[in-house]
Amino acid sequence: MKYYILFGPPGAGKGTQAGAIAEKYNVKHISTGALLRAEIAAGTEVGIEAKKLIEKGKLVSDDMVEEMLENYFASTRDTEGYLLDGFPRTLNQARDLDRLLAKKGEEVSAVISLMIPDAVIAERIQHRAAIEGRADDADMKVIKTRIATYHAQTEPIIDFYREAGKYHEVDGTGSIDEVKNKVSVLMDALHK
Ligand code: AMP
């Protein structure tokens, strides 16, 4: 089973690129942000708790996200693997993922990182706000908190996977098609 991680700051284009990758390599795209938004829409306890944090640009607790992810893995069949989008987002989540996969005799296959500078993050998120209508995209204060959260809590994951020899970076600043082509070249080399 393949476990790919699509990594990058908010607004890097993970959600935009994920569908094509998942289809081409027959893996299931799983976005923890999308799962949380579904919980919010359904008005569940998890959703009510998550909403308060997401609205502020803060991360939801590791336990909450990991439970959701485990349930998702357990509920899916007929796939050659997964493309994780938005997870792991802390070093603790990265370590927990390793432990969870080790229990199944599996491991992270590769990390594909879409990298864009901070100035482009804000621009992309504001553009997306108009299209997708996400509340956490519309407020500049929340966007700034998300960028700060990324640098403080998520970026350290890069070295974790680099040391494991699993980290691969793609320049995410071009057009959707340009980035798609670069990701495709990388995935073709990685997907054995
Ligand atoms: P995303 O759709 O990936 O941009 O996620 C939207 C929001 O959901 C984030 O700003 C976080 O508040 C929350 N979230 C998504 N994934 C995670 C995660 N792995 N750990 C903690 N919070 C998360």
PDB file of C-alpha atoms and ligand atoms in Angstrom:
ATOM      1  CA  MET A   1       0.000   0.000   0.000  1.00  0.00           C
ATOM      2  CA  LYS A   2       1.276   3.451  -0.914  1.00  0.00           C
ATOM      3  CA  TYR A   3       1.094   6.308   1.576  1.00  0.00           C
ATOM      4  CA  TYR A   4       1.985   9.555  -0.151  1.00  0.00           C
ATOM      5  CA  ILE A   5       1.939  12.873   1.656  1.00  0.00           C
ATOM      6  CA  LEU A   6       1.152  16.037  -0.251  1.00  0.00           C
ATOM      7  CA  PHE A   7       2.855  18.685   1.828  1.00  0.00           C
ATOM      8  CA  GLY A   8       3.064  22.475   1.689  1.00  0.00           C
ATOM      9  CA  PRO A   9       1.891  25.711   3.273  1.00  0.00           C
ATOM     10  CA  PRO A  10      -1.784  26.709   3.098  1.00  0.00           C
ATOM     11  CA  GLY A  11      -2.602  27.933  -0.401  1.00  0.00           C
ATOM     12  CA  ALA A  12       0.247  25.989  -2.043  1.00  0.00           C
ATOM     13  CA  GLY A  13      -2.226  24.184  -4.299  1.00  0.00           C
ATOM     14  CA  LYS A  14      -2.420  20.820  -2.526  1.00  0.00           C
ATOM     15  CA  GLY A  15      -6.179  20.473  -2.987  1.00  0.00           C
ATOM     16  CA  THR A  16      -5.940  21.638  -6.601  1.00  0.00           C
ATOM     17  CA  GLN A  17      -3.253  19.092  -7.517  1.00  0.00           C
ATOM     18  CA  ALA A  18      -4.458  16.191  -5.405  1.00  0.00           C
ATOM     19  CA  GLY A  19      -7.358  15.016  -7.586  1.00  0.00           C
ATOM     20  CA  ALA A  20      -5.232  14.417 -10.678  1.00  0.00           C
ATOM     21  CA  ILE A  21      -2.488  12.638  -8.712  1.00  0.00           C
ATOM     22  CA  ALA A  22      -4.986  10.413  -6.904  1.00  0.00           C
ATOM     23  CA  GLU A  23      -6.649   9.420 -10.171  1.00  0.00           C
ATOM     24  CA  LYS A  24      -3.426   8.765 -12.088  1.00  0.00           C
ATOM     25  CA  TYR A  25      -1.861   6.573  -9.396  1.00  0.00           C
ATOM     26  CA  ASN A  26      -5.078   4.960  -8.118  1.00  0.00           C
ATOM     27  CA  VAL A  27      -4.761   6.218  -4.571  1.00  0.00           C
ATOM     28  CA  LYS A  28      -7.468   7.844  -2.438  1.00  0.00           C
ATOM     29  CA  HIS A  29      -7.157  11.571  -1.778  1.00  0.00           C
ATOM     30  CA  ILE A  30      -7.801  12.374   1.841  1.00  0.00           C
ATOM     31  CA  SER A  31      -7.859  15.970   3.055  1.00  0.00           C
ATOM     32  CA  THR A  32      -8.120  16.352   6.828  1.00  0.00           C
ATOM     33  CA  GLY A  33      -9.300  19.952   6.302  1.00  0.00           C
ATOM     34  CA  ALA A  34     -12.138  18.699   4.071  1.00  0.00           C
ATOM     35  CA  LEU A  35     -13.050  15.979   6.609  1.00  0.00           C
ATOM     36  CA  LEU A  36     -13.199  18.639   9.338  1.00  0.00           C
ATOM     37  CA  ARG A  37     -15.339  20.931   7.169  1.00  0.00           C
ATOM     38  CA  ALA A  38     -17.725  17.992   6.602  1.00  0.00           C
ATOM     39  CA  GLU A  39     -17.947  17.487  10.397  1.00  0.00           C
ATOM     40  CA  ILE A  40     -18.717  21.209  10.793  1.00  0.00           C
ATOM     41  CA  ALA A  41     -21.400  21.051   8.101  1.00  0.00           C
ATOM     42  CA  ALA A  42     -22.949  17.999   9.807  1.00  0.00           C
ATOM     43  CA  GLY A  43     -22.935  19.817  13.155  1.00  0.00           C
ATOM     44  CA  THR A  44     -21.192  16.968  15.021  1.00  0.00           C
ATOM     45  CA  GLU A  45     -19.397  17.424  18.360  1.00  0.00           C
ATOM     46  CA  VAL A  46     -16.050  17.200  16.549  1.00  0.00           C
ATOM     47  CA  GLY A  47     -17.281  19.801  14.069  1.00  0.00           C
ATOM     48  CA  ILE A  48     -18.395  22.240  16.768  1.00  0.00           C
ATOM     49  CA  GLU A  49     -15.005  21.945  18.519  1.00  0.00           C
ATOM     50  CA  ALA A  50     -13.037  22.174  15.252  1.00  0.00           C
ATOM     51  CA  LYS A  51     -14.943  25.228  14.002  1.00  0.00           C
ATOM     52  CA  LYS A  52     -13.764  27.393  16.900  1.00  0.00           C
ATOM     53  CA  LEU A  53     -10.118  26.643  16.144  1.00  0.00           C
ATOM     54  CA  ILE A  54     -10.311  26.712  12.338  1.00  0.00           C
ATOM     55  CA  GLU A  55     -11.973  30.140  12.466  1.00  0.00           C
ATOM     56  CA  LYS A  56      -8.972  31.449  14.387  1.00  0.00           C
ATOM     57  CA  GLY A  57      -6.410  29.861  12.046  1.00  0.00           C
ATOM     58  CA  LYS A  58      -5.258  27.449  14.748  1.00  0.00           C
ATOM     59  CA  LEU A  59      -4.737  23.713  14.462  1.00  0.00           C
ATOM     60  CA  VAL A  60      -7.267  21.195  15.718  1.00  0.00           C
ATOM     61  CA  SER A  61      -5.936  18.727  18.307  1.00  0.00           C
ATOM     62  CA  ASP A  62      -3.752  15.864  17.094  1.00  0.00           C
ATOM     63  CA  ASP A  63      -6.053  13.318  18.763  1.00  0.00           C
ATOM     64  CA  MET A  64      -9.141  14.592  16.984  1.00  0.00           C
ATOM     65  CA  VAL A  65      -7.548  14.572  13.533  1.00  0.00           C
ATOM     66  CA  GLU A  66      -5.824  11.230  14.041  1.00  0.00           C
ATOM     67  CA  GLU A  67      -9.045   9.519  15.115  1.00  0.00           C
ATOM     68  CA  MET A  68     -10.766  10.856  11.998  1.00  0.00           C
ATOM     69  CA  LEU A  69      -7.910   9.604   9.839  1.00  0.00           C
ATOM     70  CA  GLU A  70      -7.891   6.121  11.383  1.00  0.00           C
ATOM     71  CA  ASN A  71     -11.654   5.859  10.840  1.00  0.00           C
ATOM     72  CA  TYR A  72     -11.149   6.873   7.219  1.00  0.00           C
ATOM     73  CA  PHE A  73      -8.434   4.239   6.659  1.00  0.00           C
ATOM     74  CA  ALA A  74     -10.663   1.596   8.252  1.00  0.00           C
ATOM     75  CA  SER A  75     -13.639   2.546   6.081  1.00  0.00           C
ATOM     76  CA  THR A  76     -11.925   2.450   2.676  1.00  0.00           C
ATOM     77  CA  ARG A  77     -11.418  -0.583   0.462  1.00  0.00           C
ATOM     78  CA  ASP A  78     -10.166  -1.283  -3.058  1.00  0.00           C
ATOM     79  CA  THR A  79      -7.346   1.190  -3.234  1.00  0.00           C
ATOM     80  CA  GLU A  80      -3.644   0.939  -3.927  1.00  0.00           C
ATOM     81  CA  GLY A  81      -2.957   3.615  -1.355  1.00  0.00           C
ATOM     82  CA  TYR A  82      -3.621   7.096  -0.079  1.00  0.00           C
ATOM     83  CA  LEU A  83      -2.605  10.651  -0.794  1.00  0.00           C
ATOM     84  CA  LEU A  84      -2.680  12.570   2.483  1.00  0.00           C
ATOM     85  CA  ASP A  85      -3.375  16.278   2.099  1.00  0.00           C
ATOM     86  CA  GLY A  86      -3.085  18.512   5.172  1.00  0.00           C
ATOM     87  CA  PHE A  87      -1.780  15.696   7.381  1.00  0.00           C
ATOM     88  CA  PRO A  88       0.629  15.440   9.160  1.00  0.00           C
ATOM     89  CA  ARG A  89       0.744  19.070  10.275  1.00  0.00           C
ATOM     90  CA  THR A  90       2.825  18.706  13.440  1.00  0.00           C
ATOM     91  CA  LEU A  91       5.922  16.659  14.277  1.00  0.00           C
ATOM     92  CA  ASN A  92       3.785  14.744  16.747  1.00  0.00           C
ATOM     93  CA  GLN A  93       1.327  13.815  13.965  1.00  0.00           C
ATOM     94  CA  ALA A  94       4.241  12.721  11.737  1.00  0.00           C
ATOM     95  CA  ARG A  95       5.553  10.431  14.476  1.00  0.00           C
ATOM     96  CA  ASP A  96       2.060   9.094  15.249  1.00  0.00           C
ATOM     97  CA  LEU A  97       1.545   8.370  11.548  1.00  0.00           C
ATOM     98  CA  ASP A  98       4.783   6.351  11.462  1.00  0.00           C
ATOM     99  CA  ARG A  99       3.596   4.362  14.488  1.00  0.00           C
ATOM    100  CA  LEU A 100       0.118   3.824  13.058  1.00  0.00           C
ATOM    101  CA  LEU A 101       1.506   2.603   9.725  1.00  0.00           C
ATOM    102  CA  ALA A 102       4.174   0.428  11.389  1.00  0.00           C
ATOM    103  CA  LYS A 103       1.363  -1.448  13.174  1.00  0.00           C
ATOM    104  CA  LYS A 104       0.014  -2.380   9.728  1.00  0.00           C
ATOM    105  CA  GLY A 105       3.522  -3.242   8.463  1.00  0.00           C
ATOM    106  CA  GLU A 106       3.428  -0.134   6.272  1.00  0.00           C
ATOM    107  CA  GLU A 107       5.349   3.144   6.027  1.00  0.00           C
ATOM    108  CA  VAL A 108       5.166   6.569   4.397  1.00  0.00           C
ATOM    109  CA  SER A 109       6.175   6.077   0.751  1.00  0.00           C
ATOM    110  CA  ALA A 110       7.185   9.654  -0.102  1.00  0.00           C
ATOM    111  CA  VAL A 111       6.468  13.295   0.681  1.00  0.00           C
ATOM    112  CA  ILE A 112       5.720  15.587  -2.257  1.00  0.00           C
ATOM    113  CA  SER A 113       6.092  19.157  -1.103  1.00  0.00           C
ATOM    114  CA  LEU A 114       4.631  22.118  -2.989  1.00  0.00           C
ATOM    115  CA  MET A 115       6.614  25.160  -1.959  1.00  0.00           C
ATOM    116  CA  ILE A 116       5.580  28.797  -2.331  1.00  0.00           C
ATOM    117  CA  PRO A 117       6.806  31.954  -0.555  1.00  0.00           C
ATOM    118  CA  ASP A 118       4.692  33.672   2.151  1.00  0.00           C
ATOM    119  CA  ALA A 119       3.671  36.556  -0.143  1.00  0.00           C
ATOM    120  CA  VAL A 120       2.172  34.075  -2.608  1.00  0.00           C
ATOM    121  CA  ILE A 121       0.376  32.182   0.201  1.00  0.00           C
ATOM    122  CA  ALA A 122      -1.689  35.239   1.168  1.00  0.00           C
ATOM    123  CA  GLU A 123      -2.437  36.080  -2.480  1.00  0.00           C
ATOM    124  CA  ARG A 124      -3.563  32.519  -3.311  1.00  0.00           C
ATOM    125  CA  ILE A 125      -5.733  32.189  -0.209  1.00  0.00           C
ATOM    126  CA  GLN A 126      -7.480  35.488  -0.889  1.00  0.00           C
ATOM    127  CA  HIS A 127      -8.135  34.375  -4.455  1.00  0.00           C
ATOM    128  CA  ARG A 128      -9.548  31.035  -3.203  1.00  0.00           C
ATOM    129  CA  ALA A 129     -11.819  32.861  -0.707  1.00  0.00           C
ATOM    130  CA  ALA A 130     -13.771  34.334  -3.599  1.00  0.00           C
ATOM    131  CA  ILE A 131     -14.174  30.911  -5.252  1.00  0.00           C
ATOM    132  CA  GLU A 132     -14.738  28.447  -2.391  1.00  0.00           C
ATOM    133  CA  GLY A 133     -16.270  30.747   0.223  1.00  0.00           C
ATOM    134  CA  ARG A 134     -14.220  29.372   3.133  1.00  0.00           C
ATOM    135  CA  ALA A 135     -14.515  31.675   6.175  1.00  0.00           C
ATOM    136  CA  ASP A 136     -10.894  30.973   7.198  1.00  0.00           C
ATOM    137  CA  ASP A 137      -9.741  32.239   3.769  1.00  0.00           C
ATOM    138  CA  ALA A 138     -11.590  35.550   3.899  1.00  0.00           C
ATOM    139  CA  ASP A 139      -9.978  37.224   6.903  1.00  0.00           C
ATOM    140  CA  MET A 140      -6.405  38.580   6.619  1.00  0.00           C
ATOM    141  CA  LYS A 141      -5.835  38.196  10.367  1.00  0.00           C
ATOM    142  CA  VAL A 142      -6.735  34.496  10.168  1.00  0.00           C
ATOM    143  CA  ILE A 143      -4.552  34.047   7.071  1.00  0.00           C
ATOM    144  CA  LYS A 144      -1.587  35.557   8.950  1.00  0.00           C
ATOM    145  CA  THR A 145      -2.169  33.235  11.909  1.00  0.00           C
ATOM    146  CA  ARG A 146      -2.289  30.241   9.550  1.00  0.00           C
ATOM    147  CA  ILE A 147       1.012  31.273   7.962  1.00  0.00           C
ATOM    148  CA  ALA A 148       2.590  31.688  11.411  1.00  0.00           C
ATOM    149  CA  THR A 149       1.137  28.329  12.524  1.00  0.00           C
ATOM    150  CA  TYR A 150       2.613  26.711   9.416  1.00  0.00           C
ATOM    151  CA  HIS A 151       6.109  28.044  10.119  1.00  0.00           C
ATOM    152  CA  ALA A 152       6.020  27.234  13.834  1.00  0.00           C
ATOM    153  CA  GLN A 153       4.300  23.847  13.870  1.00  0.00           C
ATOM    154  CA  THR A 154       4.279  22.335  10.386  1.00  0.00           C
ATOM    155  CA  GLU A 155       7.570  23.355   8.759  1.00  0.00           C
ATOM    156  CA  PRO A 156       9.713  21.306  11.214  1.00  0.00           C
ATOM    157  CA  ILE A 157       8.231  18.212   9.562  1.00  0.00           C
ATOM    158  CA  ILE A 158      10.380  18.927   6.492  1.00  0.00           C
ATOM    159  CA  ASP A 159      13.598  17.944   8.285  1.00  0.00           C
ATOM    160  CA  PHE A 160      11.899  14.893   9.795  1.00  0.00           C
ATOM    161  CA  TYR A 161      11.138  13.496   6.332  1.00  0.00           C
ATOM    162  CA  ARG A 162      14.364  14.795   4.799  1.00  0.00           C
ATOM    163  CA  GLU A 163      16.327  12.761   7.332  1.00  0.00           C
ATOM    164  CA  ALA A 164      14.213   9.743   6.418  1.00  0.00           C
ATOM    165  CA  GLY A 165      15.145  10.297   2.733  1.00  0.00           C
ATOM    166  CA  LYS A 166      11.473  10.756   1.810  1.00  0.00           C
ATOM    167  CA  TYR A 167      11.214  14.488   1.166  1.00  0.00           C
ATOM    168  CA  HIS A 168      10.793  15.769  -2.419  1.00  0.00           C
ATOM    169  CA  GLU A 169      10.141  19.412  -3.200  1.00  0.00           C
ATOM    170  CA  VAL A 170       8.436  20.952  -6.220  1.00  0.00           C
ATOM    171  CA  ASP A 171       8.271  24.689  -6.989  1.00  0.00           C
ATOM    172  CA  GLY A 172       4.582  25.491  -6.517  1.00  0.00           C
ATOM    173  CA  THR A 173       4.626  29.034  -7.876  1.00  0.00           C
ATOM    174  CA  GLY A 174       3.814  28.389 -11.561  1.00  0.00           C
ATOM    175  CA  SER A 175       0.447  27.918 -13.234  1.00  0.00           C
ATOM    176  CA  ILE A 176      -1.733  24.932 -12.250  1.00  0.00           C
ATOM    177  CA  ASP A 177      -0.604  23.039 -15.374  1.00  0.00           C
ATOM    178  CA  GLU A 178       3.070  23.843 -14.872  1.00  0.00           C
ATOM    179  CA  VAL A 179       2.960  22.557 -11.288  1.00  0.00           C
ATOM    180  CA  LYS A 180       0.916  19.536 -12.401  1.00  0.00           C
ATOM    181  CA  ASN A 181       3.607  18.605 -14.944  1.00  0.00           C
ATOM    182  CA  LYS A 182       6.401  18.915 -12.388  1.00  0.00           C
ATOM    183  CA  VAL A 183       4.487  16.814  -9.860  1.00  0.00           C
ATOM    184  CA  SER A 184       3.768  14.247 -12.535  1.00  0.00           C
ATOM    185  CA  VAL A 185       7.458  13.887 -13.477  1.00  0.00           C
ATOM    186  CA  LEU A 186       8.344  13.441  -9.801  1.00  0.00           C
ATOM    187  CA  MET A 187       5.522  10.965  -9.124  1.00  0.00           C
ATOM    188  CA  ASP A 188       6.425   8.895 -12.185  1.00  0.00           C
ATOM    189  CA  ALA A 189       9.924   8.512 -10.754  1.00  0.00           C
ATOM    190  CA  LEU A 190       8.672   7.741  -7.237  1.00  0.00           C
ATOM    191  CA  HIS A 191       5.758   5.424  -7.999  1.00  0.00           C
ATOM    192  CA  LYS A 192       7.233   1.970  -8.396  1.00  0.00           C
TER     193      LYS A 192
HETATM  194  P1  AMP B   1      -6.857  22.847   5.153  1.00  0.00           P
HETATM  195  O1  AMP B   1      -8.111  22.575   4.399  1.00  0.00           O
HETATM  196  O2  AMP B   1      -5.838  21.765   5.039  1.00  0.00           O
HETATM  197  O3  AMP B   1      -6.293  24.212   4.845  1.00  0.00           O
HETATM  198  O4  AMP B   1      -7.257  22.886   6.706  1.00  0.00           O
HETATM  199  C1  AMP B   1      -8.139  23.858   7.221  1.00  0.00           C
HETATM  200  C2  AMP B   1      -7.997  23.919   8.730  1.00  0.00           C
HETATM  201  O5  AMP B   1      -8.353  22.657   9.311  1.00  0.00           O
HETATM  202  C3  AMP B   1      -6.588  24.204   9.242  1.00  0.00           C
HETATM  203  O6  AMP B   1      -6.283  25.587   9.275  1.00  0.00           O
HETATM  204  C4  AMP B   1      -6.645  23.587  10.631  1.00  0.00           C
HETATM  205  O7  AMP B   1      -7.331  24.431  11.534  1.00  0.00           O
HETATM  206  C5  AMP B   1      -7.513  22.351  10.421  1.00  0.00           C
HETATM  207  N1  AMP B   1      -6.700  21.158  10.093  1.00  0.00           N
HETATM  208  C6  AMP B   1      -6.646  20.494   8.894  1.00  0.00           C
HETATM  209  N2  AMP B   1      -5.791  19.457   8.962  1.00  0.00           N
HETATM  210  C7  AMP B   1      -5.299  19.463  10.217  1.00  0.00           C
HETATM  211  C8  AMP B   1      -4.348  18.647  10.905  1.00  0.00           C
HETATM  212  N3  AMP B   1      -3.715  17.623  10.290  1.00  0.00           N
HETATM  213  N4  AMP B   1      -4.075  18.946  12.207  1.00  0.00           N
HETATM  214  C9  AMP B   1      -4.693  19.965  12.829  1.00  0.00           C
HETATM  215  N5  AMP B   1      -5.571  20.792  12.251  1.00  0.00           N
HETATM  216  C10 AMP B   1      -5.888  20.538  10.950  1.00  0.00           C
END
